[in-house]
Amino acid sequence: MHAVEEARPTVIHPTALVASGARLGVGVKIGPWCSVGPNVVIEDGVELISHVVVDGQTRLGAGSRYFPFCTVGMAPQDLKYKGEPTRCEIGARTVVREHVTIHRGTATGSGVTRVGSDVLIMANAHVAHDCVLGDRVIIVNNVVMGGHVSIGDDARIMGSAAIHQFVRIGHAALVGGVAGVEADVIPYGSVLGNRARLIGLHWIWLRRNGVQSHDIHDMRRAFLTLYPKNGGDAPFAVRLDAVRQGFAHNARIQEILAFIDAPSRRGLVRPARGDASGLDTEGA
């Protein structure tokens, strides 16, 4: 252990302010003019490049990197918050770019804001209190989200999208640039517009991640059963049962159904009437 510590020294720039009580792992680099609060835990190999502020009961996962003028674990922008000891947790190897703000949770929420591992949050994005981001999520520049948002693994949120509080974004979903998302996005769903409308599934992600052609074919059929052109004649519950019975063998379709069945405060993003002609495109 001693040899490892010598090989990976912790380096703190003379202008950085690291409070007594902060816990630093091996190989941590804290650059110029950074500020680290007394209840912060920084795991091995973390780098704060410069002018980074980390406060509150915050844990930074191993190998994560923080670019200038981002803030992590600051008090939430919630008038109900009265200084309770809530938390913020960032996963391993996550990258947080310039001017990003990630606020800690609230006592009236889950009490923790959590960002997963291998996440990329690009410049000027805001992750509000009590949000939960899964692993390998990409948040592009200027994205803003209200409190209590949940974003599943592998989701992609494009630039300047705005996500309403309590919205759920499913696994591997795609939110287009400048979209205003008021309701939940199903796993593998692709949404565009303000207000956002479902335009199809995230076909590019499915193909790039090795999903077999027969599974993609099943997913296309199931999607068009749920969301037929011009809305169809059958009620949504009937269409949902048809998919449940017809595609019980497909785990990804069952994942979509489980997401739809789960409790929601916002309902589902659905296609605009007449949009179904574009639902079958590979580029969606």
PDB file of C-alpha atoms in Angstrom:
ATOM      1  CA  MET A   1       0.000   0.000   0.000  1.00  0.00           C
ATOM      2  CA  HIS A   2       2.847   2.390   0.841  1.00  0.00           C
ATOM      3  CA  ALA A   3       4.437   1.820  -2.593  1.00  0.00           C
ATOM      4  CA  VAL A   4       1.140   2.538  -4.316  1.00  0.00           C
ATOM      5  CA  GLU A   5       0.762   5.803  -2.386  1.00  0.00           C
ATOM      6  CA  GLU A   6       4.254   6.882  -3.416  1.00  0.00           C
ATOM      7  CA  ALA A   7       3.486   6.104  -7.066  1.00  0.00           C
ATOM      8  CA  ARG A   8       0.225   8.068  -6.961  1.00  0.00           C
ATOM      9  CA  PRO A   9       0.687  11.009  -4.610  1.00  0.00           C
ATOM     10  CA  THR A  10      -2.193  13.276  -3.670  1.00  0.00           C
ATOM     11  CA  VAL A  11      -1.459  16.778  -4.946  1.00  0.00           C
ATOM     12  CA  ILE A  12      -3.194  19.898  -3.578  1.00  0.00           C
ATOM     13  CA  HIS A  13      -2.393  23.247  -5.174  1.00  0.00           C
ATOM     14  CA  PRO A  14      -1.332  25.912  -2.641  1.00  0.00           C
ATOM     15  CA  THR A  15      -4.316  28.114  -3.553  1.00  0.00           C
ATOM     16  CA  ALA A  16      -6.889  25.365  -2.980  1.00  0.00           C
ATOM     17  CA  LEU A  17      -8.953  25.350   0.233  1.00  0.00           C
ATOM     18  CA  VAL A  18      -9.520  21.850   1.638  1.00  0.00           C
ATOM     19  CA  ALA A  19     -11.429  21.897   4.912  1.00  0.00           C
ATOM     20  CA  SER A  20     -10.387  19.891   7.921  1.00  0.00           C
ATOM     21  CA  GLY A  21     -12.482  16.736   7.953  1.00  0.00           C
ATOM     22  CA  ALA A  22     -12.528  16.209   4.186  1.00  0.00           C
ATOM     23  CA  ARG A  23     -11.331  12.701   3.294  1.00  0.00           C
ATOM     24  CA  LEU A  24      -9.066  12.281   0.278  1.00  0.00           C
ATOM     25  CA  GLY A  25      -8.063   9.039  -1.402  1.00  0.00           C
ATOM     26  CA  VAL A  26      -4.838   8.092  -3.127  1.00  0.00           C
ATOM     27  CA  GLY A  27      -3.738   9.982  -6.229  1.00  0.00           C
ATOM     28  CA  VAL A  28      -6.224  12.846  -5.859  1.00  0.00           C
ATOM     29  CA  LYS A  29      -5.379  16.076  -7.696  1.00  0.00           C
ATOM     30  CA  ILE A  30      -6.904  19.325  -6.468  1.00  0.00           C
ATOM     31  CA  GLY A  31      -6.047  22.232  -8.721  1.00  0.00           C
ATOM     32  CA  PRO A  32      -5.852  26.006  -8.269  1.00  0.00           C
ATOM     33  CA  TRP A  33      -8.586  27.858  -6.398  1.00  0.00           C
ATOM     34  CA  CYS A  34     -10.707  24.787  -5.651  1.00  0.00           C
ATOM     35  CA  SER A  35     -12.796  24.591  -2.466  1.00  0.00           C
ATOM     36  CA  VAL A  36     -13.602  21.307  -0.696  1.00  0.00           C
ATOM     37  CA  GLY A  37     -15.989  21.229   2.273  1.00  0.00           C
ATOM     38  CA  PRO A  38     -15.494  19.377   5.574  1.00  0.00           C
ATOM     39  CA  ASN A  39     -17.968  16.568   4.860  1.00  0.00           C
ATOM     40  CA  VAL A  40     -16.695  15.688   1.390  1.00  0.00           C
ATOM     41  CA  VAL A  41     -15.234  12.275   0.523  1.00  0.00           C
ATOM     42  CA  ILE A  42     -13.000  12.189  -2.553  1.00  0.00           C
ATOM     43  CA  GLU A  43     -12.089   8.696  -3.708  1.00  0.00           C
ATOM     44  CA  ASP A  44      -8.872   7.554  -5.396  1.00  0.00           C
ATOM     45  CA  GLY A  45      -7.701   9.251  -8.578  1.00  0.00           C
ATOM     46  CA  VAL A  46     -10.239  12.088  -8.623  1.00  0.00           C
ATOM     47  CA  GLU A  47      -9.155  15.315 -10.319  1.00  0.00           C
ATOM     48  CA  LEU A  48     -10.535  18.788  -9.621  1.00  0.00           C
ATOM     49  CA  ILE A  49      -8.916  20.778 -12.416  1.00  0.00           C
ATOM     50  CA  SER A  50      -9.391  24.313 -11.074  1.00  0.00           C
ATOM     51  CA  HIS A  51     -12.018  26.630  -9.524  1.00  0.00           C
ATOM     52  CA  VAL A  52     -14.190  23.650  -8.554  1.00  0.00           C
ATOM     53  CA  VAL A  53     -16.442  23.878  -5.470  1.00  0.00           C
ATOM     54  CA  VAL A  54     -17.505  20.688  -3.659  1.00  0.00           C
ATOM     55  CA  ASP A  55     -19.610  21.021  -0.513  1.00  0.00           C
ATOM     56  CA  GLY A  56     -22.113  19.217   1.678  1.00  0.00           C
ATOM     57  CA  GLN A  57     -22.160  15.506   2.417  1.00  0.00           C
ATOM     58  CA  THR A  58     -20.780  14.651  -0.994  1.00  0.00           C
ATOM     59  CA  ARG A  59     -18.860  11.642  -2.316  1.00  0.00           C
ATOM     60  CA  LEU A  60     -16.891  11.833  -5.569  1.00  0.00           C
ATOM     61  CA  GLY A  61     -16.335   8.404  -7.136  1.00  0.00           C
ATOM     62  CA  ALA A  62     -12.922   7.065  -8.059  1.00  0.00           C
ATOM     63  CA  GLY A  63     -11.353   8.448 -11.215  1.00  0.00           C
ATOM     64  CA  SER A  64     -14.011  11.116 -11.771  1.00  0.00           C
ATOM     65  CA  ARG A  65     -12.954  14.514 -13.200  1.00  0.00           C
ATOM     66  CA  TYR A  66     -14.338  18.009 -12.586  1.00  0.00           C
ATOM     67  CA  PHE A  67     -13.661  20.947 -14.882  1.00  0.00           C
ATOM     68  CA  PRO A  68     -13.402  24.642 -13.983  1.00  0.00           C
ATOM     69  CA  PHE A  69     -16.279  26.470 -12.319  1.00  0.00           C
ATOM     70  CA  CYS A  70     -18.500  23.433 -11.771  1.00  0.00           C
ATOM     71  CA  THR A  71     -20.134  23.014  -8.352  1.00  0.00           C
ATOM     72  CA  VAL A  72     -21.117  19.734  -6.721  1.00  0.00           C
ATOM     73  CA  GLY A  73     -23.171  19.174  -3.572  1.00  0.00           C
ATOM     74  CA  MET A  74     -24.262  22.760  -2.985  1.00  0.00           C
ATOM     75  CA  ALA A  75     -27.602  23.461  -1.280  1.00  0.00           C
ATOM     76  CA  PRO A  76     -30.684  22.778  -3.433  1.00  0.00           C
ATOM     77  CA  GLN A  77     -32.756  25.519  -5.010  1.00  0.00           C
ATOM     78  CA  ASP A  78     -35.799  24.505  -2.984  1.00  0.00           C
ATOM     79  CA  LEU A  79     -37.482  26.969  -0.616  1.00  0.00           C
ATOM     80  CA  LYS A  80     -38.482  24.064   1.663  1.00  0.00           C
ATOM     81  CA  TYR A  81     -34.850  23.183   2.281  1.00  0.00           C
ATOM     82  CA  LYS A  82     -33.747  24.246   5.781  1.00  0.00           C
ATOM     83  CA  GLY A  83     -30.167  23.028   5.867  1.00  0.00           C
ATOM     84  CA  GLU A  84     -30.860  19.347   6.563  1.00  0.00           C
ATOM     85  CA  PRO A  85     -27.827  17.022   6.106  1.00  0.00           C
ATOM     86  CA  THR A  86     -28.759  15.616   2.708  1.00  0.00           C
ATOM     87  CA  ARG A  87     -26.306  14.028   0.283  1.00  0.00           C
ATOM     88  CA  CYS A  88     -24.825  14.034  -3.206  1.00  0.00           C
ATOM     89  CA  GLU A  89     -23.067  11.023  -4.735  1.00  0.00           C
ATOM     90  CA  ILE A  90     -21.103  10.875  -8.001  1.00  0.00           C
ATOM     91  CA  GLY A  91     -20.010   7.555  -9.514  1.00  0.00           C
ATOM     92  CA  ALA A  92     -16.644   6.365 -10.743  1.00  0.00           C
ATOM     93  CA  ARG A  93     -15.030   7.810 -13.884  1.00  0.00           C
ATOM     94  CA  THR A  94     -17.793  10.367 -14.378  1.00  0.00           C
ATOM     95  CA  VAL A  95     -16.785  13.614 -16.116  1.00  0.00           C
ATOM     96  CA  VAL A  96     -18.384  16.927 -15.116  1.00  0.00           C
ATOM     97  CA  ARG A  97     -17.592  19.802 -17.472  1.00  0.00           C
ATOM     98  CA  GLU A  98     -17.418  23.566 -17.045  1.00  0.00           C
ATOM     99  CA  HIS A  99     -20.118  25.479 -15.138  1.00  0.00           C
ATOM    100  CA  VAL A 100     -22.202  22.376 -14.362  1.00  0.00           C
ATOM    101  CA  THR A 101     -24.248  22.566 -11.147  1.00  0.00           C
ATOM    102  CA  ILE A 102     -25.188  19.411  -9.238  1.00  0.00           C
ATOM    103  CA  HIS A 103     -27.187  20.054  -6.058  1.00  0.00           C
ATOM    104  CA  ARG A 104     -27.627  17.785  -3.066  1.00  0.00           C
ATOM    105  CA  GLY A 105     -30.970  16.218  -2.160  1.00  0.00           C
ATOM    106  CA  THR A 106     -33.757  17.463   0.088  1.00  0.00           C
ATOM    107  CA  ALA A 107     -35.323  16.113   3.265  1.00  0.00           C
ATOM    108  CA  THR A 108     -38.743  16.211   1.606  1.00  0.00           C
ATOM    109  CA  GLY A 109     -37.383  14.176  -1.330  1.00  0.00           C
ATOM    110  CA  SER A 110     -35.176  11.101  -1.303  1.00  0.00           C
ATOM    111  CA  GLY A 111     -32.434  12.966   0.544  1.00  0.00           C
ATOM    112  CA  VAL A 112     -29.810  12.237  -2.088  1.00  0.00           C
ATOM    113  CA  THR A 113     -28.873  13.366  -5.582  1.00  0.00           C
ATOM    114  CA  ARG A 114     -27.097  10.506  -7.315  1.00  0.00           C
ATOM    115  CA  VAL A 115     -25.116  10.438 -10.577  1.00  0.00           C
ATOM    116  CA  GLY A 116     -23.904   7.043 -11.782  1.00  0.00           C
ATOM    117  CA  SER A 117     -20.592   5.844 -13.161  1.00  0.00           C
ATOM    118  CA  ASP A 118     -19.083   6.665 -16.568  1.00  0.00           C
ATOM    119  CA  VAL A 119     -21.470   9.590 -17.017  1.00  0.00           C
ATOM    120  CA  LEU A 120     -20.601  12.649 -19.113  1.00  0.00           C
ATOM    121  CA  ILE A 121     -22.254  15.935 -18.128  1.00  0.00           C
ATOM    122  CA  MET A 122     -21.323  18.669 -20.591  1.00  0.00           C
ATOM    123  CA  ALA A 123     -20.920  22.390 -19.937  1.00  0.00           C
ATOM    124  CA  ASN A 124     -23.624  24.511 -18.283  1.00  0.00           C
ATOM    125  CA  ALA A 125     -25.968  21.639 -17.484  1.00  0.00           C
ATOM    126  CA  HIS A 126     -27.960  21.596 -14.225  1.00  0.00           C
ATOM    127  CA  VAL A 127     -28.731  18.465 -12.178  1.00  0.00           C
ATOM    128  CA  ALA A 128     -31.291  19.458  -9.565  1.00  0.00           C
ATOM    129  CA  HIS A 129     -31.958  18.109  -6.083  1.00  0.00           C
ATOM    130  CA  ASP A 130     -33.012  14.482  -5.667  1.00  0.00           C
ATOM    131  CA  CYS A 131     -32.272  13.604  -9.303  1.00  0.00           C
ATOM    132  CA  VAL A 132     -30.973  10.112 -10.075  1.00  0.00           C
ATOM    133  CA  LEU A 133     -28.871   9.510 -13.183  1.00  0.00           C
ATOM    134  CA  GLY A 134     -27.889   5.973 -14.120  1.00  0.00           C
ATOM    135  CA  ASP A 135     -24.613   4.724 -15.566  1.00  0.00           C
ATOM    136  CA  ARG A 136     -23.186   5.785 -18.957  1.00  0.00           C
ATOM    137  CA  VAL A 137     -25.670   8.641 -19.320  1.00  0.00           C
ATOM    138  CA  ILE A 138     -24.684  11.555 -21.566  1.00  0.00           C
ATOM    139  CA  ILE A 139     -26.050  15.018 -20.744  1.00  0.00           C
ATOM    140  CA  VAL A 140     -25.210  17.546 -23.478  1.00  0.00           C
ATOM    141  CA  ASN A 141     -24.600  21.284 -23.017  1.00  0.00           C
ATOM    142  CA  ASN A 142     -27.218  23.494 -21.359  1.00  0.00           C
ATOM    143  CA  VAL A 143     -29.587  20.704 -20.340  1.00  0.00           C
ATOM    144  CA  VAL A 144     -31.686  21.626 -17.306  1.00  0.00           C
ATOM    145  CA  MET A 145     -33.747  19.329 -15.128  1.00  0.00           C
ATOM    146  CA  GLY A 146     -36.146  19.958 -12.291  1.00  0.00           C
ATOM    147  CA  GLY A 147     -35.959  18.129  -8.991  1.00  0.00           C
ATOM    148  CA  HIS A 148     -36.632  14.402  -8.599  1.00  0.00           C
ATOM    149  CA  VAL A 149     -35.900  13.553 -12.254  1.00  0.00           C
ATOM    150  CA  SER A 150     -34.848   9.944 -12.912  1.00  0.00           C
ATOM    151  CA  ILE A 151     -32.722   9.088 -15.956  1.00  0.00           C
ATOM    152  CA  GLY A 152     -32.001   5.442 -16.782  1.00  0.00           C
ATOM    153  CA  ASP A 153     -28.716   3.863 -17.806  1.00  0.00           C
ATOM    154  CA  ASP A 154     -27.386   4.736 -21.288  1.00  0.00           C
ATOM    155  CA  ALA A 155     -29.852   7.567 -21.889  1.00  0.00           C
ATOM    156  CA  ARG A 156     -28.837  10.488 -24.116  1.00  0.00           C
ATOM    157  CA  ILE A 157     -30.164  13.985 -23.400  1.00  0.00           C
ATOM    158  CA  MET A 158     -29.279  16.395 -26.211  1.00  0.00           C
ATOM    159  CA  GLY A 159     -28.400  20.073 -25.896  1.00  0.00           C
ATOM    160  CA  SER A 160     -30.681  22.605 -24.208  1.00  0.00           C
ATOM    161  CA  ALA A 161     -33.387  20.058 -23.386  1.00  0.00           C
ATOM    162  CA  ALA A 162     -35.537  20.924 -20.350  1.00  0.00           C
ATOM    163  CA  ILE A 163     -36.936  18.134 -18.166  1.00  0.00           C
ATOM    164  CA  HIS A 164     -39.875  18.755 -15.817  1.00  0.00           C
ATOM    165  CA  GLN A 165     -39.600  17.721 -12.175  1.00  0.00           C
ATOM    166  CA  PHE A 166     -40.528  14.104 -11.350  1.00  0.00           C
ATOM    167  CA  VAL A 167     -40.141  12.991 -14.978  1.00  0.00           C
ATOM    168  CA  ARG A 168     -38.676   9.531 -15.614  1.00  0.00           C
ATOM    169  CA  ILE A 169     -36.441   8.940 -18.638  1.00  0.00           C
ATOM    170  CA  GLY A 170     -36.117   5.227 -19.404  1.00  0.00           C
ATOM    171  CA  HIS A 171     -33.080   3.091 -20.159  1.00  0.00           C
ATOM    172  CA  ALA A 172     -31.289   4.051 -23.408  1.00  0.00           C
ATOM    173  CA  ALA A 173     -33.883   6.685 -24.291  1.00  0.00           C
ATOM    174  CA  LEU A 174     -32.994   9.645 -26.521  1.00  0.00           C
ATOM    175  CA  VAL A 175     -34.228  13.183 -25.809  1.00  0.00           C
ATOM    176  CA  GLY A 176     -33.670  15.524 -28.755  1.00  0.00           C
ATOM    177  CA  GLY A 177     -32.113  18.955 -28.551  1.00  0.00           C
ATOM    178  CA  VAL A 178     -34.240  21.826 -27.199  1.00  0.00           C
ATOM    179  CA  ALA A 179     -36.992  19.368 -26.265  1.00  0.00           C
ATOM    180  CA  GLY A 180     -39.350  20.289 -23.452  1.00  0.00           C
ATOM    181  CA  VAL A 181     -40.101  17.032 -21.641  1.00  0.00           C
ATOM    182  CA  GLU A 182     -43.188  17.189 -19.419  1.00  0.00           C
ATOM    183  CA  ALA A 183     -43.893  13.452 -19.098  1.00  0.00           C
ATOM    184  CA  ASP A 184     -42.099  10.108 -18.847  1.00  0.00           C
ATOM    185  CA  VAL A 185     -40.107   8.701 -21.782  1.00  0.00           C
ATOM    186  CA  ILE A 186     -40.287   4.922 -22.212  1.00  0.00           C
ATOM    187  CA  PRO A 187     -37.085   2.850 -22.303  1.00  0.00           C
ATOM    188  CA  TYR A 188     -35.474   3.030 -25.761  1.00  0.00           C
ATOM    189  CA  GLY A 189     -37.904   5.820 -26.681  1.00  0.00           C
ATOM    190  CA  SER A 190     -36.905   8.762 -28.873  1.00  0.00           C
ATOM    191  CA  VAL A 191     -38.603  12.118 -28.289  1.00  0.00           C
ATOM    192  CA  LEU A 192     -38.376  15.487 -30.013  1.00  0.00           C
ATOM    193  CA  GLY A 193     -40.025  18.873 -29.872  1.00  0.00           C
ATOM    194  CA  ASN A 194     -41.458  21.382 -27.477  1.00  0.00           C
ATOM    195  CA  ARG A 195     -43.543  19.950 -26.019  1.00  0.00           C
ATOM    196  CA  ALA A 196     -41.801  16.624 -26.586  1.00  0.00           C
ATOM    197  CA  ARG A 197     -43.558  13.925 -28.604  1.00  0.00           C
ATOM    198  CA  LEU A 198     -42.559  10.296 -29.068  1.00  0.00           C
ATOM    199  CA  ILE A 199     -41.253   9.742 -32.603  1.00  0.00           C
ATOM    200  CA  GLY A 200     -40.003   6.172 -32.375  1.00  0.00           C
ATOM    201  CA  LEU A 201     -37.403   4.059 -30.658  1.00  0.00           C
ATOM    202  CA  HIS A 202     -33.695   4.741 -30.294  1.00  0.00           C
ATOM    203  CA  TRP A 203     -32.771   2.463 -33.196  1.00  0.00           C
ATOM    204  CA  ILE A 204     -29.180   3.667 -33.470  1.00  0.00           C
ATOM    205  CA  TRP A 205     -28.409   2.744 -29.859  1.00  0.00           C
ATOM    206  CA  LEU A 206     -30.083  -0.645 -30.278  1.00  0.00           C
ATOM    207  CA  ARG A 207     -28.011  -1.527 -33.338  1.00  0.00           C
ATOM    208  CA  ARG A 208     -24.754  -0.164 -31.947  1.00  0.00           C
ATOM    209  CA  ASN A 209     -25.191  -2.190 -28.778  1.00  0.00           C
ATOM    210  CA  GLY A 210     -25.617  -5.539 -30.458  1.00  0.00           C
ATOM    211  CA  VAL A 211     -29.379  -6.019 -30.269  1.00  0.00           C
ATOM    212  CA  GLN A 212     -30.260  -8.724 -32.755  1.00  0.00           C
ATOM    213  CA  SER A 213     -32.310  -7.945 -35.867  1.00  0.00           C
ATOM    214  CA  HIS A 214     -35.161 -10.243 -34.808  1.00  0.00           C
ATOM    215  CA  ASP A 215     -35.412  -8.431 -31.459  1.00  0.00           C
ATOM    216  CA  ILE A 216     -35.457  -5.051 -33.202  1.00  0.00           C
ATOM    217  CA  HIS A 217     -38.160  -6.351 -35.541  1.00  0.00           C
ATOM    218  CA  ASP A 218     -40.224  -7.430 -32.514  1.00  0.00           C
ATOM    219  CA  MET A 219     -39.702  -4.050 -30.868  1.00  0.00           C
ATOM    220  CA  ARG A 220     -40.867  -2.234 -33.999  1.00  0.00           C
ATOM    221  CA  ARG A 221     -44.011  -4.374 -34.188  1.00  0.00           C
ATOM    222  CA  ALA A 222     -44.728  -3.902 -30.480  1.00  0.00           C
ATOM    223  CA  PHE A 223     -44.194  -0.152 -30.730  1.00  0.00           C
ATOM    224  CA  LEU A 224     -46.579   0.194 -33.655  1.00  0.00           C
ATOM    225  CA  THR A 225     -49.121  -1.921 -31.796  1.00  0.00           C
ATOM    226  CA  LEU A 226     -48.921   0.439 -28.822  1.00  0.00           C
ATOM    227  CA  TYR A 227     -48.877   3.576 -30.969  1.00  0.00           C
ATOM    228  CA  PRO A 228     -50.616   2.910 -34.309  1.00  0.00           C
ATOM    229  CA  LYS A 229     -50.962   5.545 -36.990  1.00  0.00           C
ATOM    230  CA  ASN A 230     -53.508   8.229 -36.054  1.00  0.00           C
ATOM    231  CA  GLY A 231     -53.935   6.650 -32.617  1.00  0.00           C
ATOM    232  CA  GLY A 232     -55.968   3.620 -33.718  1.00  0.00           C
ATOM    233  CA  ASP A 233     -59.445   2.685 -32.560  1.00  0.00           C
ATOM    234  CA  ALA A 234     -58.672   0.511 -29.534  1.00  0.00           C
ATOM    235  CA  PRO A 235     -58.097   2.085 -26.110  1.00  0.00           C
ATOM    236  CA  PHE A 236     -54.492   2.230 -24.931  1.00  0.00           C
ATOM    237  CA  ALA A 237     -55.143  -0.377 -22.220  1.00  0.00           C
ATOM    238  CA  VAL A 238     -56.314  -2.854 -24.873  1.00  0.00           C
ATOM    239  CA  ARG A 239     -53.229  -2.215 -27.000  1.00  0.00           C
ATOM    240  CA  LEU A 240     -51.064  -2.618 -23.923  1.00  0.00           C
ATOM    241  CA  ASP A 241     -52.597  -6.034 -23.188  1.00  0.00           C
ATOM    242  CA  ALA A 242     -52.040  -7.088 -26.792  1.00  0.00           C
ATOM    243  CA  VAL A 243     -48.338  -6.282 -26.516  1.00  0.00           C
ATOM    244  CA  ARG A 244     -48.112  -7.954 -23.124  1.00  0.00           C
ATOM    245  CA  GLN A 245     -49.540 -11.183 -24.514  1.00  0.00           C
ATOM    246  CA  GLY A 246     -47.881 -11.120 -27.927  1.00  0.00           C
ATOM    247  CA  PHE A 247     -44.306 -10.331 -26.863  1.00  0.00           C
ATOM    248  CA  ALA A 248     -43.861 -12.100 -23.530  1.00  0.00           C
ATOM    249  CA  HIS A 249     -40.680 -13.689 -24.908  1.00  0.00           C
ATOM    250  CA  ASN A 250     -38.852 -10.371 -25.499  1.00  0.00           C
ATOM    251  CA  ALA A 251     -37.072  -9.002 -22.413  1.00  0.00           C
ATOM    252  CA  ARG A 252     -36.656  -5.479 -23.820  1.00  0.00           C
ATOM    253  CA  ILE A 253     -40.338  -5.180 -24.606  1.00  0.00           C
ATOM    254  CA  GLN A 254     -41.144  -6.439 -21.136  1.00  0.00           C
ATOM    255  CA  GLU A 255     -38.830  -3.732 -19.780  1.00  0.00           C
ATOM    256  CA  ILE A 256     -40.888  -1.114 -21.621  1.00  0.00           C
ATOM    257  CA  LEU A 257     -44.122  -2.588 -20.255  1.00  0.00           C
ATOM    258  CA  ALA A 258     -42.774  -2.644 -16.683  1.00  0.00           C
ATOM    259  CA  PHE A 259     -41.830   1.031 -17.041  1.00  0.00           C
ATOM    260  CA  ILE A 260     -45.349   1.871 -18.242  1.00  0.00           C
ATOM    261  CA  ASP A 261     -46.873  -0.104 -15.353  1.00  0.00           C
ATOM    262  CA  ALA A 262     -44.724   1.595 -12.692  1.00  0.00           C
ATOM    263  CA  PRO A 263     -46.159   4.495 -10.657  1.00  0.00           C
ATOM    264  CA  SER A 264     -45.795   7.852 -12.376  1.00  0.00           C
ATOM    265  CA  ARG A 265     -46.556  11.427 -11.416  1.00  0.00           C
ATOM    266  CA  ARG A 266     -46.281  12.737 -14.978  1.00  0.00           C
ATOM    267  CA  GLY A 267     -47.853  10.209 -17.352  1.00  0.00           C
ATOM    268  CA  LEU A 268     -46.222   9.210 -20.639  1.00  0.00           C
ATOM    269  CA  VAL A 269     -44.885  11.139 -23.603  1.00  0.00           C
ATOM    270  CA  ARG A 270     -46.901   9.889 -26.605  1.00  0.00           C
ATOM    271  CA  PRO A 271     -46.794  10.511 -30.343  1.00  0.00           C
ATOM    272  CA  ALA A 272     -48.622  13.478 -31.779  1.00  0.00           C
ATOM    273  CA  ARG A 273     -51.640  12.340 -33.769  1.00  0.00           C
ATOM    274  CA  GLY A 274     -50.589  11.598 -37.333  1.00  0.00           C
ATOM    275  CA  ASP A 275     -46.897  11.187 -36.449  1.00  0.00           C
ATOM    276  CA  ALA A 276     -46.889   7.408 -36.819  1.00  0.00           C
ATOM    277  CA  SER A 277     -45.725   7.575 -40.429  1.00  0.00           C
ATOM    278  CA  GLY A 278     -42.277   8.454 -39.088  1.00  0.00           C
ATOM    279  CA  LEU A 279     -42.176   5.909 -36.277  1.00  0.00           C
ATOM    280  CA  ASP A 280     -40.503   3.211 -38.349  1.00  0.00           C
ATOM    281  CA  THR A 281     -37.426   5.162 -39.413  1.00  0.00           C
ATOM    282  CA  GLU A 282     -33.972   3.803 -38.543  1.00  0.00           C
ATOM    283  CA  GLY A 283     -32.656   7.290 -37.856  1.00  0.00           C
ATOM    284  CA  ALA A 284     -35.152   8.052 -35.097  1.00  0.00           C
TER     285      ALA A 284
END
